[in-house]
PDB file of C-alpha atoms in Angstrom:
ATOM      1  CA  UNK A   1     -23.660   4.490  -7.258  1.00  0.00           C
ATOM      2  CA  UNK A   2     -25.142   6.781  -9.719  1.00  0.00           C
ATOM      3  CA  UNK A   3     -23.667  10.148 -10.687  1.00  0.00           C
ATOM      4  CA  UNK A   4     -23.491  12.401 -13.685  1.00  0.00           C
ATOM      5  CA  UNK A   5     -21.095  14.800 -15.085  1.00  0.00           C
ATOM      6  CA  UNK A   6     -22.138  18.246 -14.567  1.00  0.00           C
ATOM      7  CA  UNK A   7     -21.654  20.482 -17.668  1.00  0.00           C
ATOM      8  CA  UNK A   8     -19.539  23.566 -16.221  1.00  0.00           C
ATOM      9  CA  UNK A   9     -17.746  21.999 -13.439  1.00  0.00           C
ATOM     10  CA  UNK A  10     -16.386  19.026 -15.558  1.00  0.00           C
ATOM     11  CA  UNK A  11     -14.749  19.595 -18.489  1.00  0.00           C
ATOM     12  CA  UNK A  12     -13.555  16.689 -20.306  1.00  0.00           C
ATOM     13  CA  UNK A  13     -10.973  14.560 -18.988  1.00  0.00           C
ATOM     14  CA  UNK A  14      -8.910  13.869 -21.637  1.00  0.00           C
ATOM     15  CA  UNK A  15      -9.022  18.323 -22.780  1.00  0.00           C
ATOM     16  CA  UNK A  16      -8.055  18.423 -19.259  1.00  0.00           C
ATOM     17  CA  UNK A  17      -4.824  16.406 -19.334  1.00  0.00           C
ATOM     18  CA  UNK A  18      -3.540  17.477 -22.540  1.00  0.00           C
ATOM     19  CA  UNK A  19      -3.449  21.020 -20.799  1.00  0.00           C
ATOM     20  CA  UNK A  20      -2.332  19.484 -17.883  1.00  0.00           C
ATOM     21  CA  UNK A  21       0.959  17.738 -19.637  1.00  0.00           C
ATOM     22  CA  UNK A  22       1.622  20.992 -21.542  1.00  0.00           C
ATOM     23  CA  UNK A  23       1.703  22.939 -18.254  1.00  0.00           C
ATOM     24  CA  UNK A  24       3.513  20.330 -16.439  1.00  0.00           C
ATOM     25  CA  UNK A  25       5.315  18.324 -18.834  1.00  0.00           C
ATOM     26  CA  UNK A  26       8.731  20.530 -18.490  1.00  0.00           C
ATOM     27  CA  UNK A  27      11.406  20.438 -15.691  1.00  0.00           C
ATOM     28  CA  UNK A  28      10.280  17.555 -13.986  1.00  0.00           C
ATOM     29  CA  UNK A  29      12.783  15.072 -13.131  1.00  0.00           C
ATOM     30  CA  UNK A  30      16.361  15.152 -12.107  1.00  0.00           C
ATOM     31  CA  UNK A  31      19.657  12.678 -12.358  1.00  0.00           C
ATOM     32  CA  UNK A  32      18.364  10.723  -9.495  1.00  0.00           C
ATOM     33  CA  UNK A  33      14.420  10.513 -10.047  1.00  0.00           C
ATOM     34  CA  UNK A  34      15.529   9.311 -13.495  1.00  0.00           C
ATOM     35  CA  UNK A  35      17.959   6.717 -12.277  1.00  0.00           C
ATOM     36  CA  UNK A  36      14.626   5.294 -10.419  1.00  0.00           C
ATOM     37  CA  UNK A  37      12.477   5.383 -13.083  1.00  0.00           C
ATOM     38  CA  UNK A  38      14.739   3.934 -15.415  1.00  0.00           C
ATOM     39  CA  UNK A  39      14.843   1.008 -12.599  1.00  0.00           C
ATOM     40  CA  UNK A  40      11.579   0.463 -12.408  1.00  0.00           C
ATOM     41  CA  UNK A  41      11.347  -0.089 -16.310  1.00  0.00           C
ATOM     42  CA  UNK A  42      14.125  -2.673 -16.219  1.00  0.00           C
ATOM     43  CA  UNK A  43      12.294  -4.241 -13.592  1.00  0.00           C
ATOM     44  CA  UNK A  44       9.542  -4.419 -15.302  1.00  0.00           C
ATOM     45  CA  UNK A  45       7.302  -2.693 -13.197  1.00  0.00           C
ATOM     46  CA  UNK A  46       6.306  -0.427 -15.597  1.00  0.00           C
ATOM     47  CA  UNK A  47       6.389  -0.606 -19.512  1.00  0.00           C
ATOM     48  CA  UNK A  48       6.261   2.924 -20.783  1.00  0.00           C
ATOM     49  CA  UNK A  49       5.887   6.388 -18.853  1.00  0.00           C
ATOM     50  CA  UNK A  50       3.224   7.654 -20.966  1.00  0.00           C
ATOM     51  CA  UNK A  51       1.866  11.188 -19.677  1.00  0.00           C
ATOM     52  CA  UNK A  52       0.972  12.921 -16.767  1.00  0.00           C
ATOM     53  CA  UNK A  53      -2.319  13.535 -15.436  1.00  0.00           C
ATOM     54  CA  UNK A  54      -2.194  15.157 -12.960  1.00  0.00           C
ATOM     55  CA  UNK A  55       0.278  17.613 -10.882  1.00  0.00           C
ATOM     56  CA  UNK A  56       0.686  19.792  -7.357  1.00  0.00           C
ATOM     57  CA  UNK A  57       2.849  21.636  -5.794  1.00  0.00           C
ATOM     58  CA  UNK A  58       4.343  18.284  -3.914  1.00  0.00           C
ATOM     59  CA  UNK A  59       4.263  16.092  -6.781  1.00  0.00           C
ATOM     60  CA  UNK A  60       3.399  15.256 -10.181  1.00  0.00           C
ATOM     61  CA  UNK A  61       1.337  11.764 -11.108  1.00  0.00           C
ATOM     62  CA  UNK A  62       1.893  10.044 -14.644  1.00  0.00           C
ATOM     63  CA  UNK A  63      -0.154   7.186 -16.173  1.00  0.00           C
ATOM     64  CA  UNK A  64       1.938   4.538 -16.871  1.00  0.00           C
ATOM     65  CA  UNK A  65       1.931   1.068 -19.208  1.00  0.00           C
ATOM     66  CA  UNK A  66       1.297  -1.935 -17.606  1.00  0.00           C
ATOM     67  CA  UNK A  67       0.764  -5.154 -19.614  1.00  0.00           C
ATOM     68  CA  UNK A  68      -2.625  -4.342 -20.975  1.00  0.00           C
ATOM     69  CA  UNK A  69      -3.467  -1.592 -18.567  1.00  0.00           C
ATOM     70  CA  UNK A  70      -1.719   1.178 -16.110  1.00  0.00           C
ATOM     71  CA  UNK A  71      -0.242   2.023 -13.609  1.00  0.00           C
ATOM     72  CA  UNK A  72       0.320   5.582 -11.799  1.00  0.00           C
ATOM     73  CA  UNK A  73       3.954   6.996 -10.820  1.00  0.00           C
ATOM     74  CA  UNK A  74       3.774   9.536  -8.211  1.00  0.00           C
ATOM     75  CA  UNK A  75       7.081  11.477  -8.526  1.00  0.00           C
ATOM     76  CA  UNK A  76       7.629  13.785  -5.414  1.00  0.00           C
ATOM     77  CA  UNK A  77       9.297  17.342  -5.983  1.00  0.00           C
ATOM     78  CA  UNK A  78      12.586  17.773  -4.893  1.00  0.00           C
ATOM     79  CA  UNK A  79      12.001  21.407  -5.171  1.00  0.00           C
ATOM     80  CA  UNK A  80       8.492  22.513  -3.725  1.00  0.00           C
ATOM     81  CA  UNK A  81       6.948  25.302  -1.720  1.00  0.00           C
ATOM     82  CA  UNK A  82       5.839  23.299   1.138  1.00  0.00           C
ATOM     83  CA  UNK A  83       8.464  20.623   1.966  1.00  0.00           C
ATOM     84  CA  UNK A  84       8.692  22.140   5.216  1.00  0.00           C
ATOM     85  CA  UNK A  85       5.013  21.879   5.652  1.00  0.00           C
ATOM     86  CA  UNK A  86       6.008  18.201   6.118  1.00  0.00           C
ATOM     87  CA  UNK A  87       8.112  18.274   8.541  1.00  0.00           C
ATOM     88  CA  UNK A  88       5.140  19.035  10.984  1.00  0.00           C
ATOM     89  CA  UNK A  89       2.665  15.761   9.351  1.00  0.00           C
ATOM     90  CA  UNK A  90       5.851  13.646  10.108  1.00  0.00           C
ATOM     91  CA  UNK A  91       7.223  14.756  13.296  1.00  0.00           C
ATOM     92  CA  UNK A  92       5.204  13.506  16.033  1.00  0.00           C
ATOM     93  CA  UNK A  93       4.046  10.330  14.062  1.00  0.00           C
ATOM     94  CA  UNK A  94       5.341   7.172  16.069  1.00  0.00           C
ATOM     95  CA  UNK A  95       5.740   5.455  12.866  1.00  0.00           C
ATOM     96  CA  UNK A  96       8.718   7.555  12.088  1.00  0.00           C
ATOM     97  CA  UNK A  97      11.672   7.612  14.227  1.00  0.00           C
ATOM     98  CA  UNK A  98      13.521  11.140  14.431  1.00  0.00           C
ATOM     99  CA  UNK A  99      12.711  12.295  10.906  1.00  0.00           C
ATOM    100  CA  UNK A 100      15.308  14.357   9.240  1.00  0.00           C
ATOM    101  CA  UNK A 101      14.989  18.302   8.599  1.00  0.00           C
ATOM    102  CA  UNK A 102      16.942  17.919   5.353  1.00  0.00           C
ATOM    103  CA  UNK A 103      14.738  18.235   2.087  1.00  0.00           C
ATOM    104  CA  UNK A 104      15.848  15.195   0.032  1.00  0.00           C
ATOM    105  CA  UNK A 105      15.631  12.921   3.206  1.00  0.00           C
ATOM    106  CA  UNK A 106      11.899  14.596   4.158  1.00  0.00           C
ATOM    107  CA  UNK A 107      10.583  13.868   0.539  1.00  0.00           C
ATOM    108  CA  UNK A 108      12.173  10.620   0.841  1.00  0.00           C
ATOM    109  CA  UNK A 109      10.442  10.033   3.747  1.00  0.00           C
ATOM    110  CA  UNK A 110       7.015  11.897   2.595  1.00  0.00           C
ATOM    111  CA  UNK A 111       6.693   8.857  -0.530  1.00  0.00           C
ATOM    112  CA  UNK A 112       7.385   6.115   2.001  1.00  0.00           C
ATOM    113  CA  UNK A 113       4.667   7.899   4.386  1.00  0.00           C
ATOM    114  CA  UNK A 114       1.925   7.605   1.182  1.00  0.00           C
ATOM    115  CA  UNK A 115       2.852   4.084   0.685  1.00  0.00           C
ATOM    116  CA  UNK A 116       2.545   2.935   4.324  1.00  0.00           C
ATOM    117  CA  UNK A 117      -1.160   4.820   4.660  1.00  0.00           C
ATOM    118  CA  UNK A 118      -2.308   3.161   1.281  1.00  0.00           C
ATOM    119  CA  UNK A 119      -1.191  -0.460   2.347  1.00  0.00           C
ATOM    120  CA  UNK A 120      -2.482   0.006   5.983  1.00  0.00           C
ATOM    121  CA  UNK A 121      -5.182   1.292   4.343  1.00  0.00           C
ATOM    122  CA  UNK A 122      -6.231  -1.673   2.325  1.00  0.00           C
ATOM    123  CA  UNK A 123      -5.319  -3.528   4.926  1.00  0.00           C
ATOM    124  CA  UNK A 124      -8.424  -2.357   7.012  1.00  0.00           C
ATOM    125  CA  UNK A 125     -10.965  -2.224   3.913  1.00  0.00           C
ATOM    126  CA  UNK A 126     -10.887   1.636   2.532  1.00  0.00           C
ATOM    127  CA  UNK A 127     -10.853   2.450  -0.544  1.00  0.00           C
ATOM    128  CA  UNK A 128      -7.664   3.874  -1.918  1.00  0.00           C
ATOM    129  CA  UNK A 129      -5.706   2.691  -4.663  1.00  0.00           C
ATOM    130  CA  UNK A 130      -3.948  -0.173  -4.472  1.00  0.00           C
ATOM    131  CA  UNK A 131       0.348   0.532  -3.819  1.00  0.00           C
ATOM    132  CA  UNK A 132       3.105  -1.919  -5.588  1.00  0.00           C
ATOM    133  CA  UNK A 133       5.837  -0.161  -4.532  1.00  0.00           C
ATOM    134  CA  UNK A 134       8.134   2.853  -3.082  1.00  0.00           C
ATOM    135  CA  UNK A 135      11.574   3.802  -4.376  1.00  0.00           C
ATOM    136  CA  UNK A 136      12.843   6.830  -2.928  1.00  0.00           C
ATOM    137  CA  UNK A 137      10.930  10.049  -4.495  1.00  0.00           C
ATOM    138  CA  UNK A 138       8.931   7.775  -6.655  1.00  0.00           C
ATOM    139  CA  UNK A 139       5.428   6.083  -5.913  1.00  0.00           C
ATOM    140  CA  UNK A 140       4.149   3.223  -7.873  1.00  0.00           C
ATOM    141  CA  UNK A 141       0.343   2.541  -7.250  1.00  0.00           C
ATOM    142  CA  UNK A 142      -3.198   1.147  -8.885  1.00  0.00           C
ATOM    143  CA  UNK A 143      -4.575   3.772 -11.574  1.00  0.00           C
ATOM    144  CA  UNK A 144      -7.730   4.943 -10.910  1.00  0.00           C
ATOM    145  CA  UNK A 145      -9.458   5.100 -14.269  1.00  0.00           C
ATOM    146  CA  UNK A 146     -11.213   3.583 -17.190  1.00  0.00           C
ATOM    147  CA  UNK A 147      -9.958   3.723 -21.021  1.00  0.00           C
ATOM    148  CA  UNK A 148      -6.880   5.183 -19.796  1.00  0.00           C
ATOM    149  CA  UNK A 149      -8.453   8.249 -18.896  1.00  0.00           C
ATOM    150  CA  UNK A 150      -8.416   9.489 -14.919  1.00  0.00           C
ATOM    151  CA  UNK A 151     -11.290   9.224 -13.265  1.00  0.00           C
ATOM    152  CA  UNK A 152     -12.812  12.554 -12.213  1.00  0.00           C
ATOM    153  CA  UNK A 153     -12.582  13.828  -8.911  1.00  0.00           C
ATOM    154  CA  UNK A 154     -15.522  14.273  -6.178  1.00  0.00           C
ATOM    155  CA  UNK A 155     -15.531  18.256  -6.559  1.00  0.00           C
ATOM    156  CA  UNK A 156     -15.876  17.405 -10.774  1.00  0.00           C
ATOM    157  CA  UNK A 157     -19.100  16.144 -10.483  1.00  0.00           C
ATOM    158  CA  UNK A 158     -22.439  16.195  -9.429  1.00  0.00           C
ATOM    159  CA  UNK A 159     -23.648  13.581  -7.355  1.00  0.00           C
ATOM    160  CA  UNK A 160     -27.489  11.564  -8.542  1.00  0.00           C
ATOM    161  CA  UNK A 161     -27.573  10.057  -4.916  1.00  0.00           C
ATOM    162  CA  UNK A 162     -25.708  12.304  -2.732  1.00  0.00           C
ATOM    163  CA  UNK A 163     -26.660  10.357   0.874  1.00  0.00           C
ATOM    164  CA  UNK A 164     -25.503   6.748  -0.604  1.00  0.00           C
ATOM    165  CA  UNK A 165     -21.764   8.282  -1.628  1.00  0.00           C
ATOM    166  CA  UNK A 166     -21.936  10.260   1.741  1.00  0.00           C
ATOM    167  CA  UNK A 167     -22.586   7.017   3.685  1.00  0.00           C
ATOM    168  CA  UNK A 168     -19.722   5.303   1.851  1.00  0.00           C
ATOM    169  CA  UNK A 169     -16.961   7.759   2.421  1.00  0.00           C
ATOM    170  CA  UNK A 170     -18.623   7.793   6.394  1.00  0.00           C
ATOM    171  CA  UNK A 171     -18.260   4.107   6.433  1.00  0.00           C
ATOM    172  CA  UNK A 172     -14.335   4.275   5.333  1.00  0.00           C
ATOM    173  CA  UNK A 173     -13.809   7.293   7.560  1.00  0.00           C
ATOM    174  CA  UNK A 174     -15.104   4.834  10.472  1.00  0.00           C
ATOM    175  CA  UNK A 175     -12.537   1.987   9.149  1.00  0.00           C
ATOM    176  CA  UNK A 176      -9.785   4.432   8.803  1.00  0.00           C
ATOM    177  CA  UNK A 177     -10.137   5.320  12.066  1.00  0.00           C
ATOM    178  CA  UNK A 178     -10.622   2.181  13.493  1.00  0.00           C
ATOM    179  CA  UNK A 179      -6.896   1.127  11.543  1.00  0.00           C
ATOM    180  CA  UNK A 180      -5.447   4.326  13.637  1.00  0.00           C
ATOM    181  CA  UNK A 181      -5.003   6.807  10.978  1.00  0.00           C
ATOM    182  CA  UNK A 182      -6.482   9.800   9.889  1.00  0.00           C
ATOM    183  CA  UNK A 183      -6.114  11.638   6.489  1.00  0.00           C
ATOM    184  CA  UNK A 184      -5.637  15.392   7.674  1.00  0.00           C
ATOM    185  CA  UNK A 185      -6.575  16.667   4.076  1.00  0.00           C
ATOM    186  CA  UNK A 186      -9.419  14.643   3.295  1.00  0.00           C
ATOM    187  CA  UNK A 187     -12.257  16.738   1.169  1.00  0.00           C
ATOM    188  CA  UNK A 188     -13.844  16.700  -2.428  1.00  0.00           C
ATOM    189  CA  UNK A 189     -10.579  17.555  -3.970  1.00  0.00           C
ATOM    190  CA  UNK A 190      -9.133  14.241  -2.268  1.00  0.00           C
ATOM    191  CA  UNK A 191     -11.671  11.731  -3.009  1.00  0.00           C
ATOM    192  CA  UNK A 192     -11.594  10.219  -6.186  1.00  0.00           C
ATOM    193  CA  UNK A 193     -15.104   8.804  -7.935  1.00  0.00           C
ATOM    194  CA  UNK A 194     -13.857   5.499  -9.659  1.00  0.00           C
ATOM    195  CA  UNK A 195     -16.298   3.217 -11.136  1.00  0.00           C
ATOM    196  CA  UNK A 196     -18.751   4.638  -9.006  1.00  0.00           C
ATOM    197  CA  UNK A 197     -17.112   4.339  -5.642  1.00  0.00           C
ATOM    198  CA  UNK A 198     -15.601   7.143  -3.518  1.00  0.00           C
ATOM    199  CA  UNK A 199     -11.607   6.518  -3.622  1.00  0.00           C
ATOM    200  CA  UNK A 200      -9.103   8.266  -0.970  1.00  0.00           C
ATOM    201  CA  UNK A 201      -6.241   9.393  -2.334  1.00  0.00           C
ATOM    202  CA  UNK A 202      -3.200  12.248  -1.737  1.00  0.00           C
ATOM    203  CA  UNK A 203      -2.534  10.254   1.593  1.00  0.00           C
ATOM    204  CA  UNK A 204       1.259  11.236   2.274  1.00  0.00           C
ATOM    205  CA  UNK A 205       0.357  13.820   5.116  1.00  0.00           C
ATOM    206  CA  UNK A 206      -2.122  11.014   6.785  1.00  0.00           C
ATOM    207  CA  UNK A 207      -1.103  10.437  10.478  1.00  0.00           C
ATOM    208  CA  UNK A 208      -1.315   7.616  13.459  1.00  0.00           C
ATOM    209  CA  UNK A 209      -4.090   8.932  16.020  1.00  0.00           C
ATOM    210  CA  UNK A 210      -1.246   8.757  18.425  1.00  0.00           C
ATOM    211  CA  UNK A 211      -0.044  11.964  16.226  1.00  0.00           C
ATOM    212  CA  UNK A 212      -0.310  14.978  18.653  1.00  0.00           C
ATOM    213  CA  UNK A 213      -2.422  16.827  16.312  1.00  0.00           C
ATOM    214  CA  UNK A 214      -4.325  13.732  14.986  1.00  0.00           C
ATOM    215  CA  UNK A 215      -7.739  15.354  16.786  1.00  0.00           C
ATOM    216  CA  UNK A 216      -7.793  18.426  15.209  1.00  0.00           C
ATOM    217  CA  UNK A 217      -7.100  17.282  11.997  1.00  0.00           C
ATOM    218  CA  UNK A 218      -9.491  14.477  12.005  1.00  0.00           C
ATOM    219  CA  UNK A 219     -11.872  17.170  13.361  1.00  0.00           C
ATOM    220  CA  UNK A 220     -10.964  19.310   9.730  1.00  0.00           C
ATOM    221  CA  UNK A 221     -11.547  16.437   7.683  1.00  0.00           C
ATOM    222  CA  UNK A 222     -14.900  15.634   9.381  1.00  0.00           C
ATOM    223  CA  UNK A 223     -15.975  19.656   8.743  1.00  0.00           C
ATOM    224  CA  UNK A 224     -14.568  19.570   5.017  1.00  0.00           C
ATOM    225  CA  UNK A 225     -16.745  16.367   4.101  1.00  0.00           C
ATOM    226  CA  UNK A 226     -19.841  17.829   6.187  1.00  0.00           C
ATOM    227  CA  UNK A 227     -19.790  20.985   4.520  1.00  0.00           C
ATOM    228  CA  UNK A 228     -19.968  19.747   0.991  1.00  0.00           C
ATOM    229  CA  UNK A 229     -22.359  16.704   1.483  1.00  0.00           C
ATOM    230  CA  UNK A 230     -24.342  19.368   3.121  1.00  0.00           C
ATOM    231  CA  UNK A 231     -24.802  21.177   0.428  1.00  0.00           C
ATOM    232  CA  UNK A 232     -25.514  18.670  -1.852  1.00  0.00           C
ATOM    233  CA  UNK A 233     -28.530  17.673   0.436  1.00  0.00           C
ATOM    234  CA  UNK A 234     -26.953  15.572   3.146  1.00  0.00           C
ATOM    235  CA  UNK A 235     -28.079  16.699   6.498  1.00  0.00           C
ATOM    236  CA  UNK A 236     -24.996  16.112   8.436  1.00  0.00           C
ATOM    237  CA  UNK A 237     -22.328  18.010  10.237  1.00  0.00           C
ATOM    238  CA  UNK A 238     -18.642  17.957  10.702  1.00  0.00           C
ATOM    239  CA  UNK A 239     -19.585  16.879  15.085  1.00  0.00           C
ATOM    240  CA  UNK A 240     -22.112  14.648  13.992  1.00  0.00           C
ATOM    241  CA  UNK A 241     -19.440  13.374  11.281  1.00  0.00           C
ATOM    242  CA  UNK A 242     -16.988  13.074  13.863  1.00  0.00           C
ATOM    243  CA  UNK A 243     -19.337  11.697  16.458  1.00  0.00           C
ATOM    244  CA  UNK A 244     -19.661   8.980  13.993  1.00  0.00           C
ATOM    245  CA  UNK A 245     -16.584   8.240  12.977  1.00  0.00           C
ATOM    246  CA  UNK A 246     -14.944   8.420  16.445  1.00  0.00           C
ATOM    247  CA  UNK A 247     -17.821   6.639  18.302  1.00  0.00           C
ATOM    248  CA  UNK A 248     -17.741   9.758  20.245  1.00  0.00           C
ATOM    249  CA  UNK A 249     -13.826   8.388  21.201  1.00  0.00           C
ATOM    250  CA  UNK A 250     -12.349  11.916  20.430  1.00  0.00           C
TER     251      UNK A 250
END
């Protein structure tokens, strides 16, 4: 799957991160979240904790030593703006029995949440990164990149065949919903182009279709993904999207 960097909506990715980490870099972690990540290096699961490359609101991701390659470490905030945002992506899910109001328990919960959509997830055959493992606030998971460098996201480049990366993202979309979940923030900014194939990833507010709200937000993703293959050629819309996906089930 071809595709080329476009000159003013990519900068490069390694300018990029170095302004990321000096943005980002400070105030991170507390007693706790360090206690886990000092775990995970005397387990072995990572070697070093080398920089972070990326960062939100929710959480911060950091490329991480592995052997001869990496690893990413999600670290979920503790202190955001939106942690009761996620009371509403979690309440209502069957997979989650009476979750608690209370932040650290919710963020708690929010890491586990991204680690049971990735595995169920690659259970069914769509492309997301592959997760090793969950420890409280902290998310250990495949790296999506080449040279140790993060591989851009959809909305950082410009696409050489627009209808065959449309088709694939349709295609896991279909086996997504086929494995009962849907992403409810799925869009360019949430689709990650690694070696050439569309990656899902930010899944911690993805929901079971038996989620009350599952429809409408699998209706949002449908429109977000329509709109911007749309206008890179694609004729498609967010029904016909969702006709698709849904087999015309929703």
């Amino acid at each position: 799957m071809a595709l080329r960097m476009g000159k003013r909506k990519a900068p490069k990715r390694e300018d990029k991160q170095i302004k990321e980490r000096n943005m980002i870099a400070g105030g991170v972690f507390e007693d706790k979240t360090v206690d886990v990540l000092i775990n995970l290096l005397n387990a072995k699961v990572i070697d070093s904790l080398d920089c972070p490359v990326s960062g939100g609101k929710e959480a911060i991701v950091f490329r991480a030593s592995k052997g001869k390659g990496y690893r990413a470490v999600k670290v979920f905030k503790y202190e955001n703006t939106s942690f009761r945002k996620m009371f509403d992506y979690v309440d209502g899910d069957p997979r989650f029995y009476k979750p608690s109001r209370q932040k650290r328990p919710l963020v708690q919960l929010w890491a586990k949440k991204e680690y049971a959509n990735l595995k169920a997830c690659r259970g069914a055959g769509v492309l997301v990164p592959e997760p090793f493992l969950c420890r409280e606030n902290v998310l250990v998971m495949e790296f999506l990149g080449v040279g140790g460098i993060q591989s851009a996201l959809l909305s950082e480049v410009v696409l050489e065949d627009a209808e065959k990366t449309f088709e694939t993202i349709a295609q896991n979309m279909e086996k997504m919903f086929s494995a009962g979940l849907v992403h409810a923030d799925l869009s360019e900014y949430n689709v990650m182009l690694h070696k050439g194939e569309p990656y899902f990833i930010d899944f911690a507010q993805g929901v079971s279709l038996k989620h009350p709200r599952a429809a409408e937000w699998l209706e949002k993703d449908c429109a977000n993904v329509a709109k911007f293959f749309s206008k890179a050629g694609v004729r498609i819309t967010g029904k016909d999207l969702l006709a698709r996906v849904t087999n015309k089930r929703v």
